PDB file of C-alpha atoms in Angstrom:
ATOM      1  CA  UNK Y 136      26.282  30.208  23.176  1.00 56.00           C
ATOM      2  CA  UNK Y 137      26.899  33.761  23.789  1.00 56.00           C
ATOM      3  CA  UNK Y 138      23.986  36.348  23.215  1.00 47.00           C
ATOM      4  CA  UNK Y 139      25.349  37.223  19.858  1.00 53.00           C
ATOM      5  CA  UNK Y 140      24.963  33.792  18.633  1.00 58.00           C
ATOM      6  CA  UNK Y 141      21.711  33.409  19.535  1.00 56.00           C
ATOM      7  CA  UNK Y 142      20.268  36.621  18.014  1.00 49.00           C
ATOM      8  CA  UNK Y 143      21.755  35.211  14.613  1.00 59.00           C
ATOM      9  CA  UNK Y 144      19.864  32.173  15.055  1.00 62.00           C
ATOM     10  CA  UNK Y 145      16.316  34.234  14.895  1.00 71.00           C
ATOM     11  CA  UNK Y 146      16.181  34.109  10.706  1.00 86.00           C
ATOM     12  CA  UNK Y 147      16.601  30.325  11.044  1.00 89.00           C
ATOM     13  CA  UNK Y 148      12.923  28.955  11.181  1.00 90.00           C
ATOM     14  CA  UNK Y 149      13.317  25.538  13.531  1.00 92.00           C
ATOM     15  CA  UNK Y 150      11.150  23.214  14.903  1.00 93.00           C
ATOM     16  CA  UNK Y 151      12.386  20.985  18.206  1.00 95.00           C
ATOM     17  CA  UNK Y 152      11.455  17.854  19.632  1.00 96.00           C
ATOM     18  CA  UNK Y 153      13.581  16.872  22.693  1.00 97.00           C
ATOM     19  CA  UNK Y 154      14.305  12.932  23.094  1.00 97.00           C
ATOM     20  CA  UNK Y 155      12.846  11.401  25.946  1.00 96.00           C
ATOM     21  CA  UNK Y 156      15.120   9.083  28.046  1.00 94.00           C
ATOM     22  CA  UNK Y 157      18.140   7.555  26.139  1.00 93.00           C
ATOM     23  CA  UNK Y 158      15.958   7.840  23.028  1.00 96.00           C
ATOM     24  CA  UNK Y 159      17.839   9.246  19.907  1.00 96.00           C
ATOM     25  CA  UNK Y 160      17.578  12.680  18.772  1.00 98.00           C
ATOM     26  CA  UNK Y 161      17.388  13.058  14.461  1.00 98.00           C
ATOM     27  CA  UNK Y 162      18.291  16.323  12.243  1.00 98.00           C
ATOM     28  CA  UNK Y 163      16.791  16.870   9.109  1.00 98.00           C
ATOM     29  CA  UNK Y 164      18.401  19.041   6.293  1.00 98.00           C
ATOM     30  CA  UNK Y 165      15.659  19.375   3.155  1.00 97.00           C
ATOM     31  CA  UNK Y 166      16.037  19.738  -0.437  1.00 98.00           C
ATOM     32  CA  UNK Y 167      16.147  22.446  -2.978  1.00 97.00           C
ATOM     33  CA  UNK Y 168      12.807  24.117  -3.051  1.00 97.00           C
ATOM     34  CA  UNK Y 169      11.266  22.747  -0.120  1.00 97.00           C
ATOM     35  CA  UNK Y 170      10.600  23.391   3.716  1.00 96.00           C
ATOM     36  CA  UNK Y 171      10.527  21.432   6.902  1.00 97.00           C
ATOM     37  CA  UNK Y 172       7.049  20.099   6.391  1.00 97.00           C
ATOM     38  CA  UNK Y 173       8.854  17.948   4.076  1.00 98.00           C
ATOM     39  CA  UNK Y 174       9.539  15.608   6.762  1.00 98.00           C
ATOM     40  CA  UNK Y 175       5.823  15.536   7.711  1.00 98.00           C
ATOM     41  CA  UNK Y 176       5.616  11.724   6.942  1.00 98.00           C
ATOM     42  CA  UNK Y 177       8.756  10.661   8.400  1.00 98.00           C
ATOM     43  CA  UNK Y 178       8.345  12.521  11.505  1.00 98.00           C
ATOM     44  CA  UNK Y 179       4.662  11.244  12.169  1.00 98.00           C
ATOM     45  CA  UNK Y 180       5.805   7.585  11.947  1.00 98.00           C
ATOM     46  CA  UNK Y 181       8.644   7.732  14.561  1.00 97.00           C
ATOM     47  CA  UNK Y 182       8.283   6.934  18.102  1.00 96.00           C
ATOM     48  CA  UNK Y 183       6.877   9.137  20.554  1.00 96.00           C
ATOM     49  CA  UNK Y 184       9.812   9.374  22.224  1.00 97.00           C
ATOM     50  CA  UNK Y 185      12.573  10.434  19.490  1.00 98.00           C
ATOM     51  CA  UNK Y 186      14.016  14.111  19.274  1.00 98.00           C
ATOM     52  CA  UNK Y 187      13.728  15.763  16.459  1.00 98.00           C
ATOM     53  CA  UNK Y 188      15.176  19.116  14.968  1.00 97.00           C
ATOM     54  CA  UNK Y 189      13.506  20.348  11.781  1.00 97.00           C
ATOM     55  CA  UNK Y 190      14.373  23.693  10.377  1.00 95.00           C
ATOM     56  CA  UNK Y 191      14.330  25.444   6.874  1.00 95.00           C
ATOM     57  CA  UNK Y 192      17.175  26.528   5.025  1.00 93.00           C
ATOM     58  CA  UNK Y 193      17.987  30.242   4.561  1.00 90.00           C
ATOM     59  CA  UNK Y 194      16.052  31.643   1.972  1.00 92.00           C
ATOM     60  CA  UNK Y 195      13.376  28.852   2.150  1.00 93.00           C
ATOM     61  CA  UNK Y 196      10.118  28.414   4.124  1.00 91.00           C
ATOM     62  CA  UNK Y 197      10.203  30.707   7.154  1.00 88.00           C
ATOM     63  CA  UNK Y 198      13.744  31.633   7.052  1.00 90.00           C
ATOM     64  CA  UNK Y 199      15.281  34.413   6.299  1.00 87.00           C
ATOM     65  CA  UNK Y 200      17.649  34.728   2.866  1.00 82.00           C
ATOM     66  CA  UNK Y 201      21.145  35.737   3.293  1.00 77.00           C
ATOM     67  CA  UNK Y 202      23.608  36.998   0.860  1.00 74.00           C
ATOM     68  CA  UNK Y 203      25.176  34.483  -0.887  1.00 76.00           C
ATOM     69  CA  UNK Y 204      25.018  31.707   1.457  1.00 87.00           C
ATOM     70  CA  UNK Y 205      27.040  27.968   0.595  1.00 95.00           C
ATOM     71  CA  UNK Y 206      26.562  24.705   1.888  1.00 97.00           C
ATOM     72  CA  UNK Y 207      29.734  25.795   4.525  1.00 96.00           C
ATOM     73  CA  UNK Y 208      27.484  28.571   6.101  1.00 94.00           C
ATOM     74  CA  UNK Y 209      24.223  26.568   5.562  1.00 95.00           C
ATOM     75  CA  UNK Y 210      26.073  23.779   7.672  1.00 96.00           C
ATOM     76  CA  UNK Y 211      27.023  26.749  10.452  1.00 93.00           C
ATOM     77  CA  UNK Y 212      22.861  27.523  10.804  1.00 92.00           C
ATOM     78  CA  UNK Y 213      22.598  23.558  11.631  1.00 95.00           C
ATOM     79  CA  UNK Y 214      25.734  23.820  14.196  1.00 94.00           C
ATOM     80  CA  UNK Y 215      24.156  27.069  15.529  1.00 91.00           C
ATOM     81  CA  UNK Y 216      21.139  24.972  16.428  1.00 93.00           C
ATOM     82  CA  UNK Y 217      22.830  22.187  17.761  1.00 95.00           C
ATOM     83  CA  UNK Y 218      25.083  24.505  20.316  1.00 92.00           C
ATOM     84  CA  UNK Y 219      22.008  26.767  21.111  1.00 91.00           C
ATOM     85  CA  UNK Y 220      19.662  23.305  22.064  1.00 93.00           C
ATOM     86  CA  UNK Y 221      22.686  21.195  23.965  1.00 95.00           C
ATOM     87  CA  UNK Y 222      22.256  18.445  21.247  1.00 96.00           C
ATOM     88  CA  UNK Y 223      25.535  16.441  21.776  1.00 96.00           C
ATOM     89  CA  UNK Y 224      24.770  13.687  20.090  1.00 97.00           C
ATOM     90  CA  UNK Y 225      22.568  13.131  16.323  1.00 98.00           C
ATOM     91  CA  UNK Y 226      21.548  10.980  13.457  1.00 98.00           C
ATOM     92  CA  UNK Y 227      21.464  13.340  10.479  1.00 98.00           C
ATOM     93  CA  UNK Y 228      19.722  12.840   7.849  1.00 98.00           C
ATOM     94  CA  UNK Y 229      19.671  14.949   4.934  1.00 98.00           C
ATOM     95  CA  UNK Y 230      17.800  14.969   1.434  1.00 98.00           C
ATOM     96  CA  UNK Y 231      19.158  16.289  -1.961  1.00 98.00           C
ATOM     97  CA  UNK Y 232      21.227  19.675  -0.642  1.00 98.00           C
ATOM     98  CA  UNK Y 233      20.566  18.392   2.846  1.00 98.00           C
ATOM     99  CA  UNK Y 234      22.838  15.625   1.946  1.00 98.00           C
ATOM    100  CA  UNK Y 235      25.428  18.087   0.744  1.00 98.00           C
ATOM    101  CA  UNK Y 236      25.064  19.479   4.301  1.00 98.00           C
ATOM    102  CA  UNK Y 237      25.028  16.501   6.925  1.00 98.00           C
ATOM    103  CA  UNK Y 238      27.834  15.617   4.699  1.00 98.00           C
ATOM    104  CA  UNK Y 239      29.937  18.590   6.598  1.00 97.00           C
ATOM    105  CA  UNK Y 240      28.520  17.682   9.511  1.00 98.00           C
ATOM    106  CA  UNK Y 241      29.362  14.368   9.514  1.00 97.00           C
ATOM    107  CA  UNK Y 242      33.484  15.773   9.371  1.00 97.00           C
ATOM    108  CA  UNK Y 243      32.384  18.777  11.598  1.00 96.00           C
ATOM    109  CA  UNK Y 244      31.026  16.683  14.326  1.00 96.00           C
ATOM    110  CA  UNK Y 245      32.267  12.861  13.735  1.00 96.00           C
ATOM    111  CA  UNK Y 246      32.289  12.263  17.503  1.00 96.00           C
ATOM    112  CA  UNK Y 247      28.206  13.297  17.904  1.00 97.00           C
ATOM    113  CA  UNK Y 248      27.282  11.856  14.934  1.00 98.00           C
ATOM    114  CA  UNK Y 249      27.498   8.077  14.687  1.00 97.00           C
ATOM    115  CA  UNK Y 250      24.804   7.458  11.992  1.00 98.00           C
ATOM    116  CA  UNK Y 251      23.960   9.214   8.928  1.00 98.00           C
ATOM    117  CA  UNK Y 252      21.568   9.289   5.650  1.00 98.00           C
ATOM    118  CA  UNK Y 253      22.165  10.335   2.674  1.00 98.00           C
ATOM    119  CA  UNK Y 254      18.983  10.486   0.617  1.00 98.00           C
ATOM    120  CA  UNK Y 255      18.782  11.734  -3.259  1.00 98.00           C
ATOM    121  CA  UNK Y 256      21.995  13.419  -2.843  1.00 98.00           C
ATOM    122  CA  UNK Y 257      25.994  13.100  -4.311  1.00 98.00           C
ATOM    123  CA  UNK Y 258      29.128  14.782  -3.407  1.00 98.00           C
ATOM    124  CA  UNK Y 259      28.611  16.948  -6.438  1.00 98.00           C
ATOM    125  CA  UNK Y 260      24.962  17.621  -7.815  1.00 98.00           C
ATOM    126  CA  UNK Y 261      25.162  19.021 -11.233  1.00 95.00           C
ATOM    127  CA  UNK Y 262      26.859  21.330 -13.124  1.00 95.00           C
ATOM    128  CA  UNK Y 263      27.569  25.312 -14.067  1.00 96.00           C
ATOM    129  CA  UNK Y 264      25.512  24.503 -17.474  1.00 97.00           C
ATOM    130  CA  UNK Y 265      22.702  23.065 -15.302  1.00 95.00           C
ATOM    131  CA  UNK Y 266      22.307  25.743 -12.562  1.00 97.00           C
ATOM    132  CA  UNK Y 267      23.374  28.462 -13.975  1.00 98.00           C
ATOM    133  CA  UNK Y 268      20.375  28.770 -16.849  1.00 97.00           C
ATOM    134  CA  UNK Y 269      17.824  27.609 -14.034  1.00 97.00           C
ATOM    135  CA  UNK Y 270      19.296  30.574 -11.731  1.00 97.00           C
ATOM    136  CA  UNK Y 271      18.436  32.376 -14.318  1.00 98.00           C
ATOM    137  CA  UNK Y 272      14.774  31.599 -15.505  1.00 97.00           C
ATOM    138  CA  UNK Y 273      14.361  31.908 -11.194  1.00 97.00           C
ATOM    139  CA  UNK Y 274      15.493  35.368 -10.887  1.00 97.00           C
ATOM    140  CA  UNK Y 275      14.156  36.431 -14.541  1.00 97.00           C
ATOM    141  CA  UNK Y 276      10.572  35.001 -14.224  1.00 97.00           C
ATOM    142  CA  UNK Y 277      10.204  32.971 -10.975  1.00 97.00           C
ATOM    143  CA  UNK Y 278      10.142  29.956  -9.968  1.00 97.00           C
ATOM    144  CA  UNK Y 279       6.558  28.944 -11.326  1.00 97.00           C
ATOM    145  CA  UNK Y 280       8.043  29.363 -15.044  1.00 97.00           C
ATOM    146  CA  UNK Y 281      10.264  26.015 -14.328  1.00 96.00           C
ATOM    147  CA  UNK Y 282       7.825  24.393 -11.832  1.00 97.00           C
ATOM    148  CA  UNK Y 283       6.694  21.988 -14.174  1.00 96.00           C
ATOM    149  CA  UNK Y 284       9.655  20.438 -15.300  1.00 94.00           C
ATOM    150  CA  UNK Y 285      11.210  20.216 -11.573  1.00 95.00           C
ATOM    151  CA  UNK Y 286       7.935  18.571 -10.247  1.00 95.00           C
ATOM    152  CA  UNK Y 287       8.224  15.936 -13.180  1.00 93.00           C
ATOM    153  CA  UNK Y 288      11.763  15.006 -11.605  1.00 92.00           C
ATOM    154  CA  UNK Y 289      10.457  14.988  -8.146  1.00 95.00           C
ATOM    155  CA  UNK Y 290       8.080  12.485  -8.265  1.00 95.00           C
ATOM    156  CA  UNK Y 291       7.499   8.751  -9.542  1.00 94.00           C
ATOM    157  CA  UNK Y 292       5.539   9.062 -12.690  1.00 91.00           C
ATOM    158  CA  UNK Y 293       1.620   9.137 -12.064  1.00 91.00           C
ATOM    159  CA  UNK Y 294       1.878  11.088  -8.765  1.00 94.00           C
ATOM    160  CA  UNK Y 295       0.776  14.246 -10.530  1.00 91.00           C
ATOM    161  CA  UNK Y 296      -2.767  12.764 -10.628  1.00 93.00           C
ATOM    162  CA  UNK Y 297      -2.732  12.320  -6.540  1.00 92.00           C
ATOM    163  CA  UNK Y 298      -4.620  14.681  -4.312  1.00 89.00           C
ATOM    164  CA  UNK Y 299      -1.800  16.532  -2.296  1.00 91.00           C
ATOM    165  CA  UNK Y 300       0.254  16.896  -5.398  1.00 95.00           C
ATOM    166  CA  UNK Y 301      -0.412  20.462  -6.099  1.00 95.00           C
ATOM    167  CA  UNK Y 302       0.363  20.738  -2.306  1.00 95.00           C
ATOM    168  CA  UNK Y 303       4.208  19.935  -3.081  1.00 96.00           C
ATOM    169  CA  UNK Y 304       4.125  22.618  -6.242  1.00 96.00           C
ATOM    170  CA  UNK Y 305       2.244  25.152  -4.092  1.00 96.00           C
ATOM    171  CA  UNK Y 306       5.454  24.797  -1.589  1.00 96.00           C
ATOM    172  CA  UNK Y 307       7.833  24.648  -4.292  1.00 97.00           C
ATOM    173  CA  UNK Y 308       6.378  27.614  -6.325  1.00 97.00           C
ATOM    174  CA  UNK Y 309       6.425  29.743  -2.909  1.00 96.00           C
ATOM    175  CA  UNK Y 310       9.794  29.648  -2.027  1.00 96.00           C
ATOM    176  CA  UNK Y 311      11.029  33.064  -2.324  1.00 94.00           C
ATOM    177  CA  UNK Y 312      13.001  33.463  -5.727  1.00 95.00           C
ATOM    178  CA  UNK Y 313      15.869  34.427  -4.408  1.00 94.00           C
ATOM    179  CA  UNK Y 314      16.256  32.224  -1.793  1.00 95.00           C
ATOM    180  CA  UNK Y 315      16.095  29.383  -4.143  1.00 96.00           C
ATOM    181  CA  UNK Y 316      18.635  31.197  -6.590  1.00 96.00           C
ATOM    182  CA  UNK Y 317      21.242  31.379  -3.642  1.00 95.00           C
ATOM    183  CA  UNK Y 318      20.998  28.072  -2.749  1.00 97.00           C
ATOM    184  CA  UNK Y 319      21.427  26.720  -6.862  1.00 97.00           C
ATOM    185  CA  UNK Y 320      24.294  28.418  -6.578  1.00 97.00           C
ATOM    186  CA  UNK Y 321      25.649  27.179  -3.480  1.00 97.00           C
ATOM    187  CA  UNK Y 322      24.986  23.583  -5.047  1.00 98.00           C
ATOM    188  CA  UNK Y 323      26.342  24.503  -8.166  1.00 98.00           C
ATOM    189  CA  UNK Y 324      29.979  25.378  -6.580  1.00 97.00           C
ATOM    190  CA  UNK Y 325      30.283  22.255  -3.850  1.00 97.00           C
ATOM    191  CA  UNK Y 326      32.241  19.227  -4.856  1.00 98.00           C
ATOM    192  CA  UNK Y 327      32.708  17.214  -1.589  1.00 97.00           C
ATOM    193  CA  UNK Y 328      34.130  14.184  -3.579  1.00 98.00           C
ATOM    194  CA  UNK Y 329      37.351  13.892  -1.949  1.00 97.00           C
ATOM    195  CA  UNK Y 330      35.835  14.260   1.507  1.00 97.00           C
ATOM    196  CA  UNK Y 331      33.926  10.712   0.689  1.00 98.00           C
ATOM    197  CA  UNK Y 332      36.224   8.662   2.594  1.00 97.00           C
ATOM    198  CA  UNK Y 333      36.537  10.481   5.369  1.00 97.00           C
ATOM    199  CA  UNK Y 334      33.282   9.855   6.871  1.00 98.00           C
ATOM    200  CA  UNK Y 335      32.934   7.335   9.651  1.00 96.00           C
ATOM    201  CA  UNK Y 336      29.446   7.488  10.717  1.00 98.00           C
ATOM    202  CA  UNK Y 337      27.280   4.193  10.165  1.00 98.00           C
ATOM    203  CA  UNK Y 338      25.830   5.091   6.944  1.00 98.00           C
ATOM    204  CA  UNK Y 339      22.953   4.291   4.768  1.00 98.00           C
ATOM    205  CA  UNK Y 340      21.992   5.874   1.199  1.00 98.00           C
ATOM    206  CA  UNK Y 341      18.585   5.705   0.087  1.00 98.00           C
ATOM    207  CA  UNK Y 342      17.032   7.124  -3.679  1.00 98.00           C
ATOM    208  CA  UNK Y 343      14.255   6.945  -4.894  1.00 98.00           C
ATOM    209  CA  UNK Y 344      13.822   4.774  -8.188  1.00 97.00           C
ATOM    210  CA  UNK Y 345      12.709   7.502 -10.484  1.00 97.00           C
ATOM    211  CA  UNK Y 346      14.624  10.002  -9.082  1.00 97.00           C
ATOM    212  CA  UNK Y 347      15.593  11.973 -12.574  1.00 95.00           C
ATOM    213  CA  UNK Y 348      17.283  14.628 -10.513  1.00 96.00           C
ATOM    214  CA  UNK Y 349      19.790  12.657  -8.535  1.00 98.00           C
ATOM    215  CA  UNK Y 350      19.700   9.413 -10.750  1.00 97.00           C
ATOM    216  CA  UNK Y 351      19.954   6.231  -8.829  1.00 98.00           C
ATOM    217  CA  UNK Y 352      23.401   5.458 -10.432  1.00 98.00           C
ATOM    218  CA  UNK Y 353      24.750   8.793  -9.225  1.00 98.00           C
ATOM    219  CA  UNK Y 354      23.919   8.052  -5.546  1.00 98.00           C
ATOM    220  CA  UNK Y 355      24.796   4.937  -6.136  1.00 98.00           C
ATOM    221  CA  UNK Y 356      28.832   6.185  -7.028  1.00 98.00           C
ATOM    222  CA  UNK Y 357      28.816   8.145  -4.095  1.00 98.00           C
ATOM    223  CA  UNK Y 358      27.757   5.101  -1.825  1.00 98.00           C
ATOM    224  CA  UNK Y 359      30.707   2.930  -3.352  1.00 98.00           C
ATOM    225  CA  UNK Y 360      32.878   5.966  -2.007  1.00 98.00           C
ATOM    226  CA  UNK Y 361      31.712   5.813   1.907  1.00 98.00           C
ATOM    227  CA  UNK Y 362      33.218   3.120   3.829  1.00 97.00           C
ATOM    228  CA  UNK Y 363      31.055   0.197   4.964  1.00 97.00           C
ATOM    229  CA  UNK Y 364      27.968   2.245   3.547  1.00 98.00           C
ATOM    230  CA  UNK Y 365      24.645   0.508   2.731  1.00 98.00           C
ATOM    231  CA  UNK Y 366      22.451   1.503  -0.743  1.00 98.00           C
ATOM    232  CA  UNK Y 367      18.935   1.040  -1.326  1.00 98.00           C
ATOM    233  CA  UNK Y 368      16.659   2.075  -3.919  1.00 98.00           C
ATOM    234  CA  UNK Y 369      13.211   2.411  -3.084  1.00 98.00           C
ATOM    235  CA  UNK Y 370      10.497   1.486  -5.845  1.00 97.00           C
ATOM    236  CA  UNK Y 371       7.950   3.847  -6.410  1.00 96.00           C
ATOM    237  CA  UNK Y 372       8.997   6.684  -5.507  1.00 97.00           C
ATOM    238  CA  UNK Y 373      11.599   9.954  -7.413  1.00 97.00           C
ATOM    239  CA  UNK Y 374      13.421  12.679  -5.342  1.00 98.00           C
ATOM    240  CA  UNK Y 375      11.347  12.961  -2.455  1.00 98.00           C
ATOM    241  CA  UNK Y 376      11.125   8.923  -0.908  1.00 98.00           C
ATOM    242  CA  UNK Y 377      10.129  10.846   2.088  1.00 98.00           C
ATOM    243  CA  UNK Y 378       7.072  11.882   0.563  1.00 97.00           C
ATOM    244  CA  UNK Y 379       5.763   9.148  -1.571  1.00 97.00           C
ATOM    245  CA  UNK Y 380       7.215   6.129   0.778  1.00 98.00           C
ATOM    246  CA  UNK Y 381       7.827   7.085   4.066  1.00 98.00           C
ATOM    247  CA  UNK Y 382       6.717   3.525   5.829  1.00 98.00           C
ATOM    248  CA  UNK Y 383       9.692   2.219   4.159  1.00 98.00           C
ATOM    249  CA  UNK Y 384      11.876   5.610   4.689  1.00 98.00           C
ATOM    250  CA  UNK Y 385      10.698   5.252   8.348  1.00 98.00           C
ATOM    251  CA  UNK Y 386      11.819   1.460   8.310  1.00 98.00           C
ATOM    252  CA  UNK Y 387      15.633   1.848   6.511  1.00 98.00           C
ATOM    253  CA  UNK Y 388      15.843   4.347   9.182  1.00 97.00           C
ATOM    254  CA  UNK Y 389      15.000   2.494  12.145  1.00 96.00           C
ATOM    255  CA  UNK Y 390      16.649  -0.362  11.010  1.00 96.00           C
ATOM    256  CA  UNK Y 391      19.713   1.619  10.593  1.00 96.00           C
ATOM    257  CA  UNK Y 392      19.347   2.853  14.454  1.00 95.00           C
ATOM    258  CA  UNK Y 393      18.905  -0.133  15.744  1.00 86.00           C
TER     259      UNK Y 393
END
């Protein structure tokens, strides 16, 4: 990577595990409205000796925004980081618009990237008449005015009474307005449907059974479209399985790697 490259990687935020051995290496892509910590639970029930790359979108967490980014140039900050740390060869695993991502990926880079998961994600999330009024309310009177009625699709009803839930609204209310604006928008305009059966990586497509933002019958439509990929729904939990089950996150995973 030449010098040039690397100085655009400083407004990407990353963290970086390196494998140990023969050990696989994982990259996580998060959601709309959330950081890398959203992996916490995941990442604390893998083995020692995994790699993994964590690292927040642009316009999210510790990143920095950048005009008018899509899920193409989102994708080049996660190829960036693979180039700049010699990763050669990845499970990615990406929630919500960090499906949307690893799906790319999983075309850019079918040769280092044998296994992917899709969690809480589709080829096409939404609609103009969805994300364009929410852009809205975000840039007219930020992101705490809709709060409410994006945690209440996040979770599995009765989480809201749980001690770390104002945690996840803290993080989601925090996220810089614009940064979450830009990347509505970049949701709003992908439609990767037709890429579907293109992708060869060993695949597995988790959702979460409550999940009222990417319904379990729309990930379920996009599984049907992947060859040879498996579906699970996991009770208990909405948009975030990651959060409110990650033994059983942890355990599709491994299973998946083994």
């Amino acid at each position: 990577m030449s010098v040039e490259e690397f100085g655009a990687l400083q407004g990407v935020h990353y963290g970086y595990r390196p494998a140990q051995g023969e050990a696989p290496v994982l990259v996580f892509a998060n959601s709309l409205g959330t950081d890398l910590r959203v992996w916490d639970r995941v990442c604390a029930r893998l083995p020692a000796d995994w790699g993994i790359l964590r690292h927040d979108k642009r316009g999210h967490g510790l990143s920095v925004a950048r005009t008018s980014p899509s899920i193409e140039t989102m994708a080049d900050d996660v190829e960036m980081l693979l180039d700049h740390l010699e990763i050669t060869r990845f499970a990615g695993v990406g929630l919500s618009v960090g499906g949307l991502i690893m799906q790319r990926l999983t075309l850019r880079r079918a040769q280092a990237m044998p296994h992917l998961v899709l969690a809480d994600t589709a080829a096409r999330i939404g609609s103009p008449e969805l994300w364009n009024p929410r852009i809205a309310a975000v840039l007219d009177n930020g992101i705490a005015s809709i709060s409410d009625a994006i945690l209440s699709r996040w979770f599995a009803p009765g989480y809201a009474t749980t001690p770390d839930f104002q945690m996840w609204r803290m993080m989601l209310e925090r996220t810089p307005a614009q940064g979450y604006a830009d990347v509505c928008a970049a949701i709003r305009d992908a439609d990767y449907t037709a890429d579907l059966s293109r992708i060869r990586a060993k695949t597995l497509v988790v959702v979460g059974r409550d999940d009222a933002s990417t319904p379990p019958a729309l990930v379920r439509a996009m599984a049907e479209q992947i060859a040879g990929a498996q579906f699970v729904e996991i009770a208990d939990a909405g948009h975030l399985p990651c959060v409110e089950q990650p033994d059983r996150f942890v355990a599709l995973l491994t299973q998946l790697l083994a």
